[in-house]
Amino acid sequence: MVTLGLQDVSGASPSTSLPHSWTTSATPNFHTFKDFVQWVEKEQVGLGNPRRLEILEWPFKKEHFHSAVKRWDKTPEGPMATKSLHDTPKTRSPGSTANSRAATQGQWGRAWEVDWFSLASVVCLLLFAPFLVYYFIMACDQYSCSLTAPVLDVATGRARLSDIWARTPSVTKEAAQLYVLWVTFQVLLYVALPDFCHRFLPGYVGGVQEGAVTPAGVVNKYEINGLQAWLITHLLWFANSHFLSWFSPTIIFDNWIPLLWCANGLGYAVSTFAMIKGYFFPTCAEDCKFTGNFFYNYMMGIEFNPRIGKWFDFKLFFNGRPGIVAWTLINLSFAAKQRELHGQVTNAMVLVNVLQAIYVLDFFWNEAWYLKTMDICHDHFGWYLGWGDCVWLPYLYTLQGLYLVYHPVQLSTPYAAGVLLLGLLGYYIFRMANHQKDLFRRTDGRCLIWGRKPRVIECVYTSADGQKHHSKLLASGFWGVARHLNYTGDLMGSLAYCLACGGSHVLPYFYVVYMTILLTHRCLRDEHRCANKYGGDWERYTAAVPHRLLPGVF
């Protein structure tokens, strides 16, 4: 139970030594940290009621409370300290109060508190996401990628759930050894081999780079060497396929389901470790967030940037390696299996491999830019990223290639050309929109967008420390067409991957449905954050650029 003591300093002058103390019995007691937070926000200690607070009893982990207090102490809405407060309350405009409250409520990253809908969503994802991955992979393995056949078999009594489970391959020693070797190799490439690609590739930004400032004011350094790791890994793959013959190029497909259990093991292990680490030995306690709800903490993460040592950053490693490096290897293994089974690699398989390889290479070429995106700048590291990067990404993002192993689609030349054009156009919009935004930021708007001086919306916002800042929003080029046209380009590429598989089955189209939901949700999250940050200036921007993703539609 938390016991607080309060002191009334409303009538105190600077010369007053100590104002009278409130009695402990007159102050509230709290059994949970969440109750304490809600009381502070309701009473607005230090604002309308200029009081100071003293912690008389705090039975929980002190370092976690102190880290939270430090953050509140930097915000106008929470002038608190573990002992007492002598700051004179500052007058603030309604706009700055709203902005500071947004900061206090945790507009960066995940939430401080969990409503029932968020909690229900988290529990559903924890329960059903692993089942969904298993169902898709099992449907391909046992039902030739039909999503309805397993349900009909069980519903009509032709099969029992236990029969389906009994036919599912279990983890094998070979798969476990392969997976451990794979992850260990990627860890070594990440931490033991400094980047050398930036020394000879013009325009590539690698080596040691700084990330964005965290809410606690920390600027982390990262070793950007993902492109190097991807190149080394694939050079070894091709060397093995054509010269060394250490293993079959179909090795990934041949162990696909046993590897699924290994990936799940790593995903749950790293997520659990990250949660324990956040409670007991966080890298930066001031960047931790606790809700008091186990499921939400486990799902969305506690630590902002968990690290081991100086360079091993959980978010950067698991976001990029091992899942995204593996993405193109998985597709190559599927292509090799298609050739083994059907005697050829179809143009549909070539399209999927080429278009997805472009996306993967773009990710690693722009890995330094990725440090400034939502995944790194706002998301905490929990099951959502840990398990998602280990299992969800490599198993569901590669469904098109897996489907084409079982259904070797050969597209007509005009259709294949149309799919390729759609994929390349989507990539062009995605990359050029991000390039325009990056150029605009780097030059502070002193640049040309589509050959013209950019249209700018001037903004003012108040940061958590009460300081006013000036910013600019780009309303020209792709960012004048729609507020998130980079997402539109991404979705066009996603649709192209699916269209390459023809129209006989629903399964390959899961990817574009999922990406539509993901990017629409991310779009709304981003806009909610911007509306809180910029207030009326954001309304001016949305009036200038009225559509989010599709001009004239949404």
Coordinates of C-alpha atoms in Angstrom, one line a residue:
M1 CA 0.0 0.0 0.0
V2 CA 1.3 3.5 -0.9
T3 CA 0.9 6.1 1.8
L4 CA 1.3 9.8 0.9
G5 CA 1.8 13.0 2.8
L6 CA 0.8 16.4 1.4
Q7 CA 1.9 19.9 2.3
D8 CA -0.1 23.0 1.5
V9 CA 2.1 25.7 0.1
S10 CA -0.6 27.9 -1.5
G11 CA 0.0 30.7 1.0
A12 CA 3.7 30.3 1.4
S13 CA 6.1 33.1 0.5
P14 CA 9.6 32.5 -0.7
S15 CA 10.8 33.3 2.8
T16 CA 8.6 30.8 4.5
S17 CA 10.7 27.9 5.9
L18 CA 8.2 25.1 6.0
P19 CA 4.4 25.3 5.6
H20 CA 2.2 23.3 7.9
S21 CA 1.9 19.6 7.1
W22 CA -1.3 17.7 6.3
T23 CA -2.0 14.8 8.6
T24 CA -1.3 11.4 7.1
S25 CA -4.9 10.3 7.9
A26 CA -6.2 13.0 5.6
T27 CA -4.3 11.7 2.6
P28 CA -5.3 8.8 0.4
N29 CA -3.7 5.4 0.4
F30 CA -3.2 3.4 -2.8
H31 CA -2.9 -0.3 -3.3
T32 CA -1.8 -0.2 -6.9
F33 CA 0.5 2.0 -8.9
K34 CA -2.4 2.6 -11.4
D35 CA -4.6 4.0 -8.6
F36 CA -1.8 6.4 -7.6
V37 CA -1.4 7.6 -11.2
Q38 CA -5.1 8.2 -11.5
W39 CA -5.2 10.2 -8.3
V40 CA -2.3 12.4 -9.4
E41 CA -4.0 13.2 -12.7
K42 CA -7.3 13.9 -11.1
E43 CA -6.0 16.1 -8.3
Q44 CA -3.4 17.8 -10.5
V45 CA -0.9 18.2 -7.7
G46 CA 1.1 21.4 -8.2
L47 CA -1.4 23.0 -10.7
G48 CA -4.7 24.4 -9.5
N49 CA -3.9 23.1 -6.0
P50 CA -0.3 24.2 -5.4
R51 CA 0.6 21.4 -3.0
R52 CA 3.7 19.4 -2.7
L53 CA 3.9 15.7 -2.2
E54 CA 6.0 13.5 0.0
I55 CA 6.2 9.7 -0.2
L56 CA 5.8 8.3 3.3
E57 CA 5.5 4.6 2.4
W58 CA 6.3 2.9 -0.9
P59 CA 6.4 -0.9 -0.6
F60 CA 7.0 -1.6 -4.3
K61 CA 10.2 -1.4 -6.4
K62 CA 11.6 2.1 -5.7
E63 CA 13.7 2.4 -8.8
H64 CA 10.6 2.0 -11.0
F65 CA 8.7 4.6 -9.1
H66 CA 11.6 7.0 -9.2
S67 CA 12.0 6.6 -12.9
A68 CA 8.3 7.5 -13.4
V69 CA 8.6 10.4 -11.0
K70 CA 11.6 11.8 -13.0
R71 CA 9.4 11.7 -16.2
W72 CA 6.5 13.4 -14.5
D73 CA 8.8 16.0 -13.0
K74 CA 9.8 17.0 -16.5
T75 CA 6.1 17.5 -17.6
P76 CA 4.0 20.6 -16.7
E77 CA 1.2 18.3 -15.7
G78 CA 3.2 16.4 -13.1
P79 CA 5.5 18.6 -11.1
M80 CA 6.4 15.9 -8.6
A81 CA 9.4 14.6 -6.8
T82 CA 10.0 11.9 -4.3
K83 CA 10.5 14.3 -1.4
S84 CA 9.0 17.7 -2.0
L85 CA 8.4 20.4 -4.6
H86 CA 9.2 24.1 -4.4
D87 CA 8.5 25.1 -8.0
T88 CA 6.0 28.0 -8.4
P89 CA 3.1 27.0 -10.6
K90 CA 3.3 28.4 -14.1
T91 CA 0.5 29.8 -16.0
R92 CA -0.2 28.1 -19.3
S93 CA -2.5 28.4 -22.2
P94 CA -5.3 25.9 -22.8
G95 CA -3.4 24.6 -25.8
S96 CA -0.3 24.0 -23.9
T97 CA -2.2 22.3 -21.1
A98 CA -3.8 19.9 -23.6
N99 CA -0.4 19.2 -25.2
S100 CA 1.2 18.6 -21.8
R101 CA -1.6 16.3 -20.7
A102 CA -1.1 14.3 -23.9
A103 CA 2.5 13.9 -23.0
T104 CA 1.7 12.9 -19.5
Q105 CA -0.9 10.3 -20.7
G106 CA 1.9 8.7 -22.7
Q107 CA 1.2 9.7 -26.3
W108 CA 4.7 8.3 -27.2
G109 CA 4.8 4.6 -27.5
R110 CA 2.3 2.3 -25.7
A111 CA -0.3 3.4 -23.1
W112 CA 0.0 3.9 -19.4
E113 CA -3.4 2.6 -18.8
V114 CA -5.5 -0.1 -20.5
D115 CA -9.2 0.1 -21.3
W116 CA -11.3 -3.0 -21.6
F117 CA -11.2 -2.9 -25.4
S118 CA -7.4 -2.8 -25.6
L119 CA -7.1 -5.5 -23.0
A120 CA -9.6 -7.7 -24.9
S121 CA -7.7 -7.1 -28.2
V122 CA -4.4 -8.0 -26.5
V123 CA -5.7 -11.2 -25.1
C124 CA -7.3 -12.2 -28.4
L125 CA -4.0 -11.6 -30.2
L126 CA -2.1 -13.6 -27.7
L127 CA -4.5 -16.5 -28.0
F128 CA -5.3 -16.6 -31.7
A129 CA -2.3 -15.2 -33.6
P130 CA -0.2 -18.4 -32.9
F131 CA -3.2 -20.5 -33.9
L132 CA -3.7 -18.5 -37.1
V133 CA 0.0 -19.1 -38.1
Y134 CA -0.3 -22.8 -37.4
Y135 CA -3.6 -23.0 -39.3
F136 CA -2.3 -21.5 -42.4
I137 CA 0.9 -23.6 -42.5
M138 CA -1.1 -26.8 -41.6
A139 CA -3.6 -26.0 -44.4
C140 CA -0.8 -25.9 -46.9
D141 CA 0.9 -29.0 -45.6
Q142 CA -2.2 -31.2 -45.2
Y143 CA -5.0 -29.6 -47.4
S144 CA -3.0 -28.1 -50.3
C145 CA -3.5 -24.5 -49.0
S146 CA -7.3 -24.8 -48.7
L147 CA -8.6 -22.7 -45.8
T148 CA -12.1 -24.3 -45.7
A149 CA -11.2 -28.0 -46.1
P150 CA -9.9 -28.5 -42.5
V151 CA -13.0 -26.8 -41.1
L152 CA -15.3 -28.9 -43.3
D153 CA -13.4 -32.1 -42.4
V154 CA -13.9 -31.5 -38.7
A155 CA -17.5 -30.3 -39.0
T156 CA -18.6 -33.3 -41.1
G157 CA -16.7 -35.8 -38.9
R158 CA -14.2 -36.9 -41.6
A159 CA -11.4 -35.8 -39.3
R160 CA -10.9 -35.0 -35.7
L161 CA -8.7 -32.2 -34.4
S162 CA -6.4 -34.9 -32.8
D163 CA -6.0 -36.4 -36.3
I164 CA -4.9 -33.1 -37.8
W165 CA -2.5 -32.5 -34.9
A166 CA -1.1 -36.1 -35.2
R167 CA -0.2 -35.5 -38.9
T168 CA 1.6 -32.3 -38.0
P169 CA 5.4 -32.7 -38.0
S170 CA 6.9 -32.1 -34.6
V171 CA 10.2 -30.4 -33.8
T172 CA 13.3 -32.4 -34.9
K173 CA 16.9 -32.4 -33.9
E174 CA 17.9 -31.3 -37.4
A175 CA 15.5 -28.4 -37.3
A176 CA 16.6 -27.3 -33.8
Q177 CA 20.3 -27.4 -34.8
L178 CA 19.6 -25.5 -38.0
Y179 CA 17.6 -22.8 -36.2
V180 CA 20.2 -22.4 -33.4
L181 CA 23.0 -22.1 -36.1
W182 CA 20.9 -19.6 -38.0
V183 CA 20.2 -17.3 -35.1
T184 CA 23.8 -17.6 -33.8
F185 CA 25.2 -16.7 -37.2
Q186 CA 23.0 -13.6 -37.4
V187 CA 23.9 -12.5 -33.9
L188 CA 27.6 -12.8 -34.8
L189 CA 27.1 -10.8 -38.0
Y190 CA 25.2 -8.1 -36.0
V191 CA 27.6 -7.7 -33.0
A192 CA 31.0 -8.9 -34.2
L193 CA 31.4 -7.5 -37.7
P194 CA 31.4 -3.7 -38.1
D195 CA 29.9 -2.5 -41.3
F196 CA 32.2 -2.0 -44.2
C197 CA 29.7 -1.6 -47.0
H198 CA 29.4 2.2 -46.4
R199 CA 33.1 2.5 -47.3
F200 CA 32.5 1.5 -51.0
L201 CA 28.8 1.9 -51.7
P202 CA 28.0 5.5 -52.7
G203 CA 24.9 6.8 -51.0
Y204 CA 24.6 4.0 -48.5
V205 CA 24.6 5.1 -44.8
G206 CA 26.0 2.4 -42.5
G207 CA 28.3 2.0 -39.5
V208 CA 27.6 3.7 -36.2
Q209 CA 24.5 6.0 -36.4
E210 CA 22.4 7.8 -33.8
G211 CA 18.8 7.0 -33.2
A212 CA 16.0 9.4 -32.3
V213 CA 15.9 11.0 -28.8
T214 CA 13.9 8.7 -26.5
P215 CA 11.3 10.2 -24.1
A216 CA 13.9 10.1 -21.3
G217 CA 16.3 12.1 -23.4
V218 CA 18.6 9.2 -24.3
V219 CA 20.2 9.1 -27.8
N220 CA 21.2 5.5 -28.5
K221 CA 23.9 4.6 -31.0
Y222 CA 23.4 1.7 -33.4
E223 CA 25.8 -0.3 -35.6
I224 CA 24.0 -0.3 -39.0
N225 CA 25.2 -3.4 -40.8
G226 CA 22.0 -5.1 -42.0
L227 CA 22.9 -4.8 -45.7
Q228 CA 26.2 -6.4 -45.0
A229 CA 24.7 -9.3 -43.1
W230 CA 22.1 -9.8 -45.9
L231 CA 24.9 -9.9 -48.6
I232 CA 27.2 -12.2 -46.6
T233 CA 24.3 -14.6 -45.9
H234 CA 23.1 -14.7 -49.5
L235 CA 26.6 -15.1 -50.9
L236 CA 27.1 -18.1 -48.7
W237 CA 23.7 -19.5 -49.8
F238 CA 24.5 -19.2 -53.5
A239 CA 28.0 -20.5 -52.9
N240 CA 26.5 -23.6 -51.2
S241 CA 23.9 -24.0 -53.9
H242 CA 26.3 -23.9 -56.8
F243 CA 29.7 -25.1 -55.4
L244 CA 29.9 -26.3 -51.8
S245 CA 26.7 -28.5 -51.5
W246 CA 26.8 -28.4 -47.7
F247 CA 23.0 -28.7 -47.6
S248 CA 20.1 -28.8 -50.0
P249 CA 18.7 -25.5 -51.1
T250 CA 15.2 -26.9 -50.2
I251 CA 16.3 -27.3 -46.6
I252 CA 14.1 -24.5 -45.3
F253 CA 10.9 -25.9 -47.0
D254 CA 11.8 -29.5 -45.9
N255 CA 11.9 -28.4 -42.3
W256 CA 9.3 -25.7 -42.5
I257 CA 6.9 -26.9 -39.8
P258 CA 9.7 -28.2 -37.4
L259 CA 11.3 -24.8 -37.8
L260 CA 8.0 -23.2 -36.8
W261 CA 8.2 -24.7 -33.4
C262 CA 11.8 -23.5 -33.0
A263 CA 10.8 -20.0 -34.1
N264 CA 7.9 -20.0 -31.5
G265 CA 10.4 -21.1 -28.8
L266 CA 12.7 -18.1 -29.6
G267 CA 9.7 -15.7 -29.9
Y268 CA 8.3 -16.6 -26.5
A269 CA 11.7 -16.8 -24.9
V270 CA 12.9 -13.4 -26.0
S271 CA 9.5 -11.8 -25.1
T272 CA 9.5 -13.3 -21.6
F273 CA 13.1 -12.3 -21.1
A274 CA 12.4 -8.8 -22.2
M275 CA 9.5 -8.5 -19.7
I276 CA 11.6 -9.8 -16.8
K277 CA 14.4 -7.5 -17.8
G278 CA 12.1 -4.5 -17.8
Y279 CA 11.0 -5.3 -14.2
F280 CA 14.4 -6.1 -12.7
F281 CA 17.3 -4.8 -14.7
P282 CA 16.1 -2.4 -17.5
T283 CA 18.6 -0.7 -19.8
C284 CA 17.0 2.6 -19.1
A285 CA 14.4 2.7 -16.3
E286 CA 13.2 6.1 -17.3
D287 CA 12.1 4.7 -20.6
C288 CA 10.0 1.9 -19.1
K289 CA 6.2 1.9 -19.0
F290 CA 4.1 -0.1 -16.6
T291 CA 0.3 -0.5 -16.7
G292 CA -0.3 -2.9 -13.9
N293 CA -1.8 -5.4 -16.4
F294 CA 0.3 -8.4 -17.0
F295 CA -1.1 -9.2 -20.5
Y296 CA -0.7 -5.7 -21.8
N297 CA 2.8 -5.4 -20.4
Y298 CA 3.7 -8.8 -22.0
M299 CA 2.2 -8.0 -25.3
M300 CA 3.3 -4.4 -25.9
G301 CA 6.5 -4.4 -23.8
I302 CA 7.8 -2.5 -20.9
E303 CA 11.3 -1.4 -22.1
F304 CA 11.6 1.1 -24.8
N305 CA 15.1 0.1 -26.0
P306 CA 16.2 -3.1 -24.2
R307 CA 19.9 -3.8 -24.8
I308 CA 22.5 -6.3 -23.7
G309 CA 25.9 -4.6 -23.5
K310 CA 26.6 -1.6 -25.6
W311 CA 25.5 -2.7 -29.1
F312 CA 23.0 -5.5 -29.0
D313 CA 19.7 -3.7 -29.3
F314 CA 16.7 -6.1 -29.2
K315 CA 14.4 -3.9 -31.4
L316 CA 16.9 -3.4 -34.2
F317 CA 18.1 -7.0 -34.2
F318 CA 14.7 -8.7 -34.2
N319 CA 13.0 -6.2 -36.5
G320 CA 15.7 -6.8 -39.2
R321 CA 17.4 -10.0 -38.2
P322 CA 16.7 -13.0 -38.3
G323 CA 13.2 -12.5 -39.9
I324 CA 13.8 -10.1 -42.8
V325 CA 17.2 -11.6 -43.7
A326 CA 15.5 -15.0 -43.8
W327 CA 12.6 -13.7 -45.9
T328 CA 14.5 -13.9 -49.2
L329 CA 16.2 -17.1 -48.3
I330 CA 12.8 -18.7 -47.5
N331 CA 11.5 -17.6 -51.0
L332 CA 14.7 -19.0 -52.6
S333 CA 14.1 -22.3 -50.8
F334 CA 10.5 -22.4 -52.0
A335 CA 11.6 -21.7 -55.6
A336 CA 14.1 -24.6 -55.3
K337 CA 11.4 -26.9 -54.0
Q338 CA 9.0 -25.9 -56.8
R339 CA 11.7 -26.8 -59.3
E340 CA 12.4 -30.1 -57.6
L341 CA 8.7 -31.1 -57.5
H342 CA 7.5 -29.7 -60.9
G343 CA 10.6 -29.4 -63.0
Q344 CA 10.6 -25.6 -63.4
V345 CA 10.4 -22.3 -61.6
T346 CA 7.3 -20.5 -62.8
N347 CA 7.1 -16.9 -63.7
A348 CA 4.8 -16.3 -60.7
M349 CA 7.5 -17.6 -58.3
V350 CA 10.1 -15.4 -60.0
L351 CA 7.8 -12.4 -59.6
V352 CA 7.2 -13.0 -55.9
N353 CA 11.0 -13.5 -55.3
V354 CA 12.0 -10.4 -57.3
L355 CA 9.3 -8.0 -55.9
Q356 CA 9.8 -9.1 -52.3
A357 CA 13.6 -9.0 -52.6
I358 CA 13.3 -5.4 -53.8
Y359 CA 11.4 -4.6 -50.6
V360 CA 13.9 -6.4 -48.4
L361 CA 16.9 -4.8 -50.0
D362 CA 15.2 -1.4 -49.7
F363 CA 14.8 -2.1 -46.0
F364 CA 18.5 -2.8 -45.4
W365 CA 19.7 0.0 -47.7
N366 CA 17.6 2.4 -45.6
E367 CA 18.2 0.8 -42.3
A368 CA 19.7 4.1 -40.8
W369 CA 16.5 5.9 -41.9
Y370 CA 14.5 3.1 -40.2
L371 CA 15.8 4.3 -36.9
K372 CA 13.5 7.3 -37.2
T373 CA 10.3 5.3 -37.9
M374 CA 7.4 4.4 -35.6
D375 CA 8.7 0.9 -34.8
I376 CA 11.9 2.3 -33.3
C377 CA 10.7 5.7 -32.1
H378 CA 7.4 4.8 -30.4
D379 CA 6.9 1.0 -29.9
H380 CA 8.2 -0.8 -26.9
F381 CA 9.7 -4.2 -27.2
G382 CA 7.3 -7.0 -26.1
W383 CA 5.6 -10.1 -27.5
Y384 CA 4.2 -7.9 -30.3
L385 CA 7.7 -7.4 -31.7
G386 CA 9.6 -10.3 -30.3
W387 CA 7.2 -13.1 -31.3
G388 CA 6.0 -11.2 -34.3
D389 CA 9.4 -10.8 -35.8
C390 CA 10.4 -14.4 -35.1
V391 CA 7.2 -16.2 -36.2
W392 CA 4.5 -13.9 -37.8
L393 CA 6.8 -12.2 -40.3
P394 CA 8.8 -15.1 -41.7
Y395 CA 5.8 -17.5 -41.8
L396 CA 2.9 -15.2 -43.0
Y397 CA 4.8 -12.8 -45.2
T398 CA 6.1 -15.7 -47.3
L399 CA 2.7 -17.3 -47.9
Q400 CA 2.8 -16.5 -51.6
G401 CA 6.0 -18.5 -52.2
L402 CA 4.7 -21.4 -50.1
Y403 CA 1.4 -21.4 -52.0
L404 CA 3.3 -21.6 -55.3
V405 CA 5.1 -24.7 -54.2
Y406 CA 1.8 -26.5 -54.0
H407 CA 0.2 -24.6 -56.9
P408 CA 2.8 -23.8 -59.6
V409 CA 1.0 -20.9 -61.3
Q410 CA 2.3 -19.9 -64.7
L411 CA 1.0 -16.4 -65.6
S412 CA 0.3 -15.1 -69.1
T413 CA 2.9 -12.6 -70.3
P414 CA 0.5 -9.6 -70.2
Y415 CA -0.8 -10.5 -66.8
A416 CA 2.7 -11.0 -65.4
A417 CA 3.8 -7.7 -66.9
G418 CA 0.9 -6.0 -65.2
V419 CA 1.7 -7.5 -61.8
L420 CA 5.3 -6.4 -62.2
L421 CA 4.3 -2.9 -63.2
L422 CA 2.0 -2.6 -60.2
G423 CA 4.7 -3.8 -57.8
L424 CA 7.3 -1.5 -59.2
L425 CA 4.9 1.5 -59.2
G426 CA 4.0 0.8 -55.6
Y427 CA 7.6 0.6 -54.7
Y428 CA 8.4 3.8 -56.5
I429 CA 5.6 5.7 -54.7
F430 CA 6.7 4.1 -51.3
R431 CA 10.3 5.0 -51.7
M432 CA 9.9 8.5 -53.3
A433 CA 7.3 9.6 -50.8
N434 CA 9.7 8.6 -48.0
H435 CA 12.6 10.3 -49.8
Q436 CA 10.6 13.5 -50.1
K437 CA 9.8 13.5 -46.4
D438 CA 13.5 12.8 -45.5
L439 CA 14.8 15.5 -47.8
F440 CA 12.3 18.0 -46.4
R441 CA 13.4 17.2 -42.8
R442 CA 17.1 17.3 -43.6
T443 CA 16.9 20.7 -45.3
D444 CA 14.3 22.2 -43.0
G445 CA 12.1 22.7 -46.1
R446 CA 14.8 24.5 -48.1
C447 CA 14.5 22.1 -51.1
L448 CA 12.5 21.5 -54.2
I449 CA 9.7 18.9 -54.3
W450 CA 8.7 18.0 -57.9
G451 CA 10.7 20.9 -59.1
R452 CA 9.0 23.5 -56.9
K453 CA 9.4 25.1 -53.5
P454 CA 7.3 22.9 -51.1
R455 CA 4.1 24.0 -49.6
V456 CA 4.5 24.1 -45.8
I457 CA 2.2 24.2 -42.9
E458 CA 3.9 26.0 -40.0
C459 CA 3.2 24.4 -36.6
V460 CA 3.8 25.1 -33.0
Y461 CA 3.8 22.5 -30.3
T462 CA 4.6 22.3 -26.6
S463 CA 7.0 19.5 -25.5
A464 CA 6.8 17.6 -22.2
D465 CA 9.2 20.0 -20.5
G466 CA 6.8 23.0 -21.2
Q467 CA 9.0 24.4 -24.0
K468 CA 7.4 25.7 -27.2
H469 CA 8.8 24.4 -30.5
H470 CA 8.3 25.2 -34.1
S471 CA 7.8 22.6 -36.8
K472 CA 6.8 22.2 -40.4
L473 CA 4.5 19.8 -42.2
L474 CA 5.0 19.0 -45.8
A475 CA 1.9 19.5 -48.0
S476 CA 3.6 19.1 -51.5
G477 CA 4.6 16.2 -53.7
F478 CA 3.3 12.9 -52.7
W479 CA 2.4 14.4 -49.3
G480 CA 0.1 16.9 -51.0
V481 CA -1.8 14.0 -52.7
A482 CA -2.5 12.1 -49.5
R483 CA -1.2 12.3 -45.9
H484 CA 0.2 8.7 -46.0
L485 CA 0.8 8.0 -49.6
N486 CA 3.9 6.0 -48.7
Y487 CA 1.5 3.5 -47.1
T488 CA -0.5 3.5 -50.3
G489 CA 2.6 2.5 -52.3
D490 CA 3.3 -0.2 -49.7
L491 CA -0.2 -1.6 -50.2
M492 CA 0.2 -1.6 -54.0
G493 CA 3.3 -3.7 -53.6
S494 CA 1.5 -6.0 -51.2
L495 CA -1.3 -6.5 -53.7
A496 CA 1.1 -7.3 -56.5
Y497 CA 2.7 -10.1 -54.4
C498 CA -0.8 -11.7 -54.0
L499 CA -1.9 -11.1 -57.6
A500 CA 1.1 -13.1 -58.8
C501 CA -0.5 -16.2 -57.3
G502 CA -3.6 -15.9 -59.6
G503 CA -7.1 -16.1 -58.2
S504 CA -7.8 -19.7 -57.4
H505 CA -7.3 -19.5 -53.6
V506 CA -7.9 -17.0 -50.9
L507 CA -4.8 -17.9 -48.8
P508 CA -2.2 -15.8 -50.8
Y509 CA -4.4 -12.8 -50.3
F510 CA -4.2 -12.8 -46.5
Y511 CA -1.1 -10.7 -46.8
V512 CA -2.7 -7.7 -48.5
V513 CA -5.7 -7.9 -46.1
Y514 CA -3.4 -8.0 -43.1
M515 CA -1.3 -5.1 -44.4
T516 CA -4.4 -3.0 -45.1
I517 CA -5.5 -3.5 -41.5
L518 CA -2.0 -2.9 -40.2
L519 CA -1.3 0.3 -42.2
T520 CA -4.7 1.8 -41.7
H521 CA -4.4 1.3 -38.0
R522 CA -0.9 2.7 -38.0
C523 CA -2.2 5.7 -40.1
L524 CA -4.9 6.4 -37.5
R525 CA -2.4 6.0 -34.6
D526 CA -0.1 8.4 -36.2
E527 CA -2.8 10.9 -36.9
H528 CA -4.1 10.7 -33.3
R529 CA -0.6 11.4 -32.0
C530 CA -0.2 14.4 -34.4
A531 CA -3.6 15.8 -33.5
N532 CA -2.6 15.8 -29.8
K533 CA 0.8 17.2 -30.6
Y534 CA -0.1 20.0 -33.1
G535 CA -3.7 20.8 -32.2
G536 CA -5.2 23.4 -34.5
D537 CA -2.2 23.4 -36.7
W538 CA -2.9 19.7 -37.5
E539 CA -6.5 20.7 -38.5
R540 CA -5.1 23.2 -40.9
Y541 CA -2.9 20.5 -42.4
T542 CA -5.8 18.0 -42.8
A543 CA -7.8 20.8 -44.5
A544 CA -4.9 21.3 -46.9
V545 CA -4.5 17.6 -47.5
P546 CA -7.9 16.1 -46.9
H547 CA -7.3 12.4 -47.7
R548 CA -5.2 9.8 -45.8
L549 CA -4.5 7.0 -48.2
L550 CA -6.6 7.2 -51.4
P551 CA -7.3 10.6 -53.0
G552 CA -11.1 11.1 -53.2
V553 CA -11.9 8.0 -51.2
F554 CA -10.1 7.8 -47.8

